[in-house]
Short mmCIF file of C-alpha atoms in Angstrom, two decimals:
data_model
loop_
_atom_site.label_atom_id
_atom_site.label_comp_id
_atom_site.label_asym_id
_atom_site.label_seq_id
_atom_site.Cartn_x
_atom_site.Cartn_y
_atom_site.Cartn_z
CA MET A 1 -25.76 4.90 -4.30
CA ASN A 2 -27.02 1.35 -3.62
CA ILE A 3 -24.28 -0.32 -1.58
CA THR A 4 -24.80 -2.85 1.18
CA VAL A 5 -22.59 -2.48 4.25
CA LYS A 6 -22.26 -5.14 6.94
CA SER A 7 -22.78 -4.11 10.53
CA LEU A 8 -19.82 -3.35 12.77
CA ARG A 9 -21.00 -6.12 15.08
CA SER A 10 -20.71 -8.70 12.31
CA LEU A 11 -17.21 -7.39 11.53
CA ARG A 12 -16.15 -7.87 15.15
CA CYS A 13 -17.51 -11.41 15.09
CA LEU A 14 -15.62 -12.07 11.86
CA SER A 15 -12.46 -10.71 13.45
CA SER A 16 -12.78 -13.03 16.43
CA ARG A 17 -13.05 -16.04 14.13
CA GLN A 18 -9.81 -15.22 12.33
CA GLY A 19 -7.70 -17.02 14.93
CA GLY A 20 -5.70 -18.89 12.30
CA ALA A 21 -4.58 -15.77 10.42
CA MET A 22 -1.20 -14.15 10.99
CA ASN A 23 -1.25 -11.51 13.69
CA VAL A 24 1.90 -9.44 13.17
CA PHE A 25 0.54 -5.91 13.54
CA ASP A 26 -1.41 -4.20 16.30
CA ARG A 27 -4.24 -2.75 14.19
CA SER A 28 -5.57 -0.73 17.11
CA MET A 29 -2.16 0.95 17.47
CA LYS A 30 -2.03 1.63 13.72
CA ARG A 31 -5.44 3.30 13.88
CA LYS A 32 -4.24 5.52 16.76
CA GLN A 33 -1.08 6.42 14.82
CA LYS A 34 -3.10 7.41 11.75
CA GLN A 35 -5.60 9.33 13.87
CA TRP A 36 -2.80 11.31 15.51
CA ALA A 37 -0.95 11.98 12.25
CA SER A 38 -4.02 13.14 10.32
CA SER A 39 -5.04 15.51 13.13
CA LEU A 40 -1.75 17.45 13.06
CA LEU A 41 -2.15 21.08 12.02
CA ASP A 42 0.71 20.67 9.54
CA SER A 43 -0.16 17.13 8.48
CA ASP A 44 -0.06 18.05 4.78
CA LYS A 45 3.73 18.49 4.87
CA TYR A 46 4.09 14.75 5.59
CA ASP A 47 1.94 13.66 2.64
CA TYR A 48 4.64 13.86 -0.04
CA LEU A 49 5.18 10.10 -0.30
CA ARG A 50 1.48 9.23 -0.36
CA ASP A 51 0.83 12.00 -2.90
CA GLU A 52 3.55 10.62 -5.17
CA ALA A 53 2.32 7.03 -4.92
CA GLY A 54 -1.30 8.14 -5.35
CA SER A 55 -0.51 10.03 -8.56
CA ARG A 56 1.29 6.99 -9.97
CA VAL A 57 -1.67 4.73 -9.14
CA ALA A 58 -3.94 7.26 -10.90
CA ASP A 59 -1.66 7.11 -13.96
CA ARG A 60 -2.26 3.38 -14.13
CA VAL A 61 -6.02 3.93 -13.94
CA TYR A 62 -5.81 6.25 -16.96
CA ASP A 63 -3.88 3.54 -18.81
CA VAL A 64 -7.02 1.37 -18.71
CA SER A 65 -9.17 2.61 -21.58
CA ARG A 66 -12.59 2.54 -19.96
CA THR A 67 -14.92 4.40 -17.61
CA PHE A 68 -15.65 2.91 -14.18
CA PRO A 69 -19.20 3.49 -12.90
CA LEU A 70 -18.32 2.62 -9.27
CA ALA A 71 -14.91 2.43 -7.61
CA LEU A 72 -13.61 1.66 -4.11
CA ASP A 73 -10.47 3.08 -2.49
CA VAL A 74 -9.27 0.73 0.28
CA GLY A 75 -7.27 2.44 3.03
CA CYS A 76 -7.62 5.80 1.30
CA GLY A 77 -6.08 7.93 4.05
CA LYS A 78 -6.84 11.52 3.06
CA SER A 79 -7.78 10.41 -0.46
CA HIS A 80 -4.44 10.69 -2.22
CA ILE A 81 -5.59 8.93 -5.42
CA ALA A 82 -8.94 10.57 -6.11
CA GLU A 83 -7.53 14.07 -6.40
CA HIS A 84 -5.63 12.89 -9.50
CA LEU A 85 -8.70 11.33 -11.17
CA SER A 86 -11.57 12.87 -13.11
CA LYS A 87 -15.27 12.03 -13.03
CA ASP A 88 -15.01 11.11 -16.73
CA ILE A 89 -12.95 8.09 -15.68
CA VAL A 90 -14.51 7.24 -12.29
CA GLU A 91 -18.18 8.20 -12.02
CA ARG A 92 -18.69 7.39 -8.32
CA LEU A 93 -16.17 6.60 -5.59
CA LEU A 94 -16.38 4.98 -2.16
CA LEU A 95 -13.59 5.84 0.30
CA THR A 96 -12.74 3.56 3.23
CA ASP A 97 -10.18 3.90 5.98
CA ILE A 98 -9.61 2.72 9.53
CA SER A 99 -9.15 6.32 10.70
CA ASP A 100 -12.19 8.61 10.83
CA SER A 101 -9.87 11.60 11.24
CA SER A 102 -8.26 10.81 7.87
CA LEU A 103 -11.68 10.63 6.23
CA ARG A 104 -12.77 13.94 7.75
CA ASN A 105 -9.59 15.64 6.48
CA ARG A 106 -9.70 14.07 3.01
CA ARG A 107 -8.68 16.00 -0.09
CA LYS A 108 -11.34 17.51 -2.31
CA CYS A 109 -12.00 15.88 -5.67
CA GLU A 110 -14.50 16.31 -8.49
CA ILE A 111 -15.77 12.71 -8.26
CA PRO A 112 -19.02 12.18 -6.28
CA SER A 113 -17.78 10.25 -3.24
CA HIS A 114 -18.98 8.69 -0.01
CA CYS A 115 -16.95 7.67 3.07
CA VAL A 116 -17.21 4.43 5.06
CA LEU A 117 -15.20 3.81 8.23
CA ALA A 118 -13.91 0.27 7.71
CA ASP A 119 -10.86 -1.86 8.39
CA GLU A 120 -8.96 -2.95 5.28
CA GLU A 121 -8.86 -6.47 6.72
CA PHE A 122 -12.67 -6.77 6.78
CA LEU A 123 -14.34 -5.11 3.78
CA PRO A 124 -18.06 -4.70 4.55
CA PHE A 125 -19.42 -4.98 1.01
CA LYS A 126 -21.31 -7.55 -1.03
CA GLU A 127 -19.63 -9.58 -3.74
CA ASN A 128 -19.56 -8.25 -7.31
CA THR A 129 -20.15 -4.63 -6.28
CA PHE A 130 -17.30 -2.55 -7.75
CA ASP A 131 -15.90 -2.05 -11.23
CA LEU A 132 -12.55 -0.80 -9.88
CA VAL A 133 -10.77 -1.22 -6.55
CA LEU A 134 -7.84 1.01 -5.65
CA SER A 135 -5.40 0.98 -2.75
CA SER A 136 -2.29 3.03 -2.08
CA MET A 137 0.19 2.77 0.79
CA SER A 138 -1.98 0.87 3.27
CA LEU A 139 -1.81 -2.85 2.50
CA HIS A 140 1.66 -3.23 4.07
CA TRP A 141 0.01 -2.95 7.53
CA ILE A 142 -2.41 -5.83 6.87
CA ASN A 143 -2.03 -8.93 9.03
CA ASP A 144 -3.67 -11.30 6.54
CA LEU A 145 -2.62 -9.94 3.15
CA PRO A 146 -3.76 -13.06 1.21
CA GLY A 147 -7.16 -12.77 2.89
CA ALA A 148 -7.39 -9.04 2.13
CA LEU A 149 -6.61 -9.66 -1.55
CA ARG A 150 -9.28 -12.36 -1.66
CA GLN A 151 -11.81 -9.90 -0.23
CA ILE A 152 -10.86 -7.31 -2.85
CA TYR A 153 -11.31 -9.99 -5.50
CA GLN A 154 -14.74 -10.87 -4.13
CA VAL A 155 -16.12 -7.31 -4.10
CA LEU A 156 -15.00 -6.74 -7.70
CA LYS A 157 -17.42 -7.41 -10.53
CA PRO A 158 -16.31 -9.89 -13.22
CA ASP A 159 -13.88 -8.09 -15.55
CA GLY A 160 -13.23 -5.57 -12.76
CA VAL A 161 -9.67 -4.49 -12.03
CA PHE A 162 -7.65 -3.97 -8.87
CA ILE A 163 -4.87 -1.36 -9.05
CA GLY A 164 -2.76 -0.86 -5.95
CA ALA A 165 0.53 0.26 -4.45
CA MET A 166 2.23 -0.86 -1.27
CA VAL A 167 5.60 -0.54 0.43
CA GLY A 168 8.07 -3.26 -0.53
CA GLY A 169 10.72 -5.26 1.28
CA GLU A 170 13.76 -3.03 0.68
CA THR A 171 12.10 0.08 2.11
CA LEU A 172 14.15 2.02 4.69
CA TYR A 173 17.04 -0.44 4.56
CA GLU A 174 19.39 2.38 5.58
CA LEU A 175 17.47 3.04 8.79
CA ARG A 176 17.06 -0.65 9.55
CA CYS A 177 20.75 -1.44 9.20
CA SER A 178 21.87 1.60 11.20
CA LEU A 179 19.57 0.81 14.12
CA GLN A 180 20.61 -2.84 14.17
CA LEU A 181 24.33 -2.05 14.15
CA ALA A 182 23.94 0.58 16.86
CA GLU A 183 21.97 -1.76 19.12
CA LEU A 184 24.46 -4.55 18.64
CA GLU A 185 27.27 -2.21 19.59
CA ARG A 186 25.58 -0.52 22.57
CA GLU A 187 23.21 -3.18 23.89
CA GLY A 188 24.60 -6.51 22.68
CA GLY A 189 21.54 -7.39 20.60
CA PHE A 190 18.83 -5.82 18.47
CA ALA A 191 15.05 -5.75 18.20
CA PRO A 192 12.97 -5.05 15.07
CA HIS A 193 12.24 -1.33 14.69
CA ILE A 194 11.18 -1.37 11.04
CA SER A 195 8.05 -3.21 9.97
CA PRO A 196 8.47 -6.40 7.90
CA TYR A 197 7.43 -5.72 4.30
CA THR A 198 6.26 -7.92 1.43
CA ALA A 199 8.89 -8.96 -1.13
CA VAL A 200 8.15 -8.28 -4.79
CA THR A 201 8.82 -11.94 -5.57
CA ASP A 202 5.84 -12.93 -3.39
CA LEU A 203 3.33 -10.38 -4.64
CA GLY A 204 2.51 -12.00 -7.97
CA ASN A 205 1.91 -15.34 -6.26
CA LEU A 206 -0.40 -13.72 -3.69
CA LEU A 207 -2.45 -12.04 -6.42
CA GLY A 208 -2.69 -15.28 -8.38
CA GLN A 209 -3.75 -17.25 -5.31
CA ALA A 210 -6.49 -14.68 -4.66
CA GLY A 211 -7.92 -15.43 -8.11
CA PHE A 212 -6.67 -12.48 -10.18
CA ASN A 213 -5.42 -12.96 -13.73
CA MET A 214 -3.58 -10.80 -16.32
CA LEU A 215 -1.24 -9.67 -13.56
CA THR A 216 1.21 -6.79 -13.69
CA VAL A 217 3.71 -6.09 -10.89
CA ASP A 218 6.40 -3.42 -11.09
CA ILE A 219 8.68 -1.51 -8.72
CA ASP A 220 9.56 2.11 -8.19
CA GLU A 221 12.19 3.37 -5.79
CA VAL A 222 11.66 6.80 -4.30
CA GLN A 223 14.67 8.25 -2.51
CA VAL A 224 14.18 11.21 -0.20
CA ASN A 225 17.04 13.17 1.34
CA TYR A 226 16.87 14.38 4.95
CA PRO A 227 19.18 16.42 7.19
CA GLY A 228 19.73 13.36 9.40
CA MET A 229 18.30 10.13 10.80
CA LEU A 230 16.20 11.88 13.43
CA GLU A 231 14.36 13.78 10.69
CA VAL A 232 13.66 10.49 8.91
CA MET A 233 12.07 9.09 12.07
CA SER A 234 10.15 12.30 12.71
CA ASP A 235 8.64 12.27 9.22
CA LEU A 236 7.66 8.60 9.53
CA GLN A 237 5.79 9.48 12.70
CA GLY A 238 4.11 12.42 10.95
CA MET A 239 3.02 10.08 8.14
CA GLY A 240 1.45 7.67 10.63
CA GLU A 241 4.02 5.10 9.49
CA SER A 242 5.64 4.25 12.82
CA ASN A 243 6.13 0.57 13.52
CA CYS A 244 3.08 -1.16 15.01
CA ALA A 245 4.30 -4.76 15.07
CA TRP A 246 3.43 -6.60 18.26
CA ASN A 247 7.10 -7.44 18.85
CA ARG A 248 8.29 -3.84 18.47
CA LYS A 249 10.60 -2.42 21.11
CA SER A 250 8.85 0.43 22.91
CA LEU A 251 12.01 2.29 23.95
CA LEU A 252 15.22 3.30 22.21
CA HIS A 253 18.03 4.44 24.49
CA ARG A 254 19.51 7.85 23.81
CA ASP A 255 23.03 6.48 23.31
CA THR A 256 21.71 3.96 20.80
CA ILE A 257 19.88 6.63 18.82
CA LEU A 258 22.97 8.86 18.66
CA ALA A 259 25.13 5.92 17.61
CA ALA A 260 22.60 4.91 14.92
CA ALA A 261 22.51 8.48 13.58
CA ALA A 262 26.31 8.51 13.31
CA ILE A 263 26.37 5.11 11.59
CA TYR A 264 23.62 6.21 9.19
CA LYS A 265 25.58 9.30 8.15
CA GLU A 266 28.86 7.41 7.89
CA MET A 267 27.50 4.52 5.79
CA TYR A 268 24.93 6.26 3.62
CA GLY A 269 25.52 10.02 3.90
CA ASN A 270 25.63 12.26 0.85
CA GLU A 271 28.40 14.74 0.07
CA ASP A 272 26.21 17.63 1.25
CA SER A 273 25.85 15.96 4.69
CA SER A 274 22.24 14.91 4.06
CA VAL A 275 21.18 11.26 4.33
CA PRO A 276 18.95 9.29 1.93
CA ALA A 277 15.93 7.20 2.83
CA THR A 278 14.80 4.71 0.21
CA PHE A 279 11.14 3.75 -0.22
CA GLN A 280 10.50 0.77 -2.47
CA ILE A 281 6.95 1.00 -3.85
CA LEU A 282 5.35 -2.10 -5.38
CA TYR A 283 2.60 -1.46 -7.93
CA MET A 284 0.14 -4.20 -8.85
CA ILE A 285 -2.67 -4.70 -11.33
CA GLY A 286 -4.96 -7.74 -11.34
CA TRP A 287 -8.20 -8.50 -13.16
CA LYS A 288 -11.17 -10.57 -12.06
CA PRO A 289 -11.73 -13.19 -14.78
CA HIS A 290 -14.51 -12.81 -17.34
CA GLU A 291 -15.31 -14.72 -20.50
CA SER A 292 -14.75 -11.62 -22.64
CA GLN A 293 -11.08 -11.36 -21.65
CA ALA A 294 -8.30 -12.46 -23.97
CA LYS A 295 -7.05 -15.96 -23.23
CA PRO A 296 -3.72 -17.59 -24.08
CA ALA A 297 -3.69 -19.94 -27.01
CA LYS A 298 -3.80 -23.65 -26.27
CA ARG A 299 -0.46 -25.38 -25.87
CA GLY A 300 0.70 -26.81 -29.18
CA SER A 301 -1.57 -24.63 -31.32
CA ALA A 302 1.27 -22.62 -32.88
CA ASN A 303 1.82 -23.14 -36.64
CA VAL A 304 5.30 -21.62 -36.80
CA SER A 305 8.34 -23.11 -35.08
CA PHE A 306 10.91 -20.97 -33.29
CA ALA A 307 13.51 -22.83 -35.33
CA ASP A 308 12.02 -21.32 -38.51
CA LEU A 309 12.13 -17.71 -37.34
CA SER A 310 15.60 -17.18 -38.79
CA LYS A 311 14.27 -18.16 -42.23
CA ILE A 312 11.61 -15.46 -42.28
CA SER A 313 12.58 -12.52 -44.50
CA LEU A 314 11.40 -9.09 -43.42
CA THR A 315 10.83 -6.33 -45.96
CA PHE A 316 10.76 -2.68 -44.86
#
């Protein structure tokens, strides 16, 4: 496999020059969270959301009627997409993640694959390398999402496609509202405990600004029922999805947690005493332009007016 990888030293230098980029998340903390979560003996029981999103990303790969000689999975975790793909569709696969523990504990798949420890914010590959780039459930922790999408665009070959999934803005709204109301009641103010997420209305613009065309963006909502709020928070920790924003509050008082759990159950509880947690998943597809791709007709080239459509007779 002939792939050029930049040195870690050059990546650190690149990171130090990114002073103008947004710095919302503590990437070092996120790496530690993922390391801890993937090293749990029962870590597989927390993979249900990533498995679901990974299978739906794989479905979208199958919808593209072609074979991809070389693909890249950005922020692969334990490789939740590849296990749903066949080597007839993807011939070779490169897996990258910020957590070496996740890569060591990756799922088995039939596709010949190779692992590279790399940060999603700084992809260490040459331009025009991959026919397909995938990403599932990792881009929502990126500080510079526009920059990350531009890098994905750059490493794609012309007529290559990016297919990804990320958490959207309405995710965990039940937990967010319950914690805020409880803190207001018990402490007189609230701090952010849930990560800020990208809105679906912004995603298409970000993909277009990165250079992609023939865009597709759609939404799925996955609702999971739990015994209570504490189980929601426990599973988020087991997924490695705890908040890592720099402005996060490091401590939640016991009274506040109990009040939030009561509010959660009162406002959102089901009849069977369980509580729902909603995960909004944004799916995106974008192509790198190529001259062979279909192009829209020039403005004014139509030879039939919309006003004449009612006069057309259809025979069945």
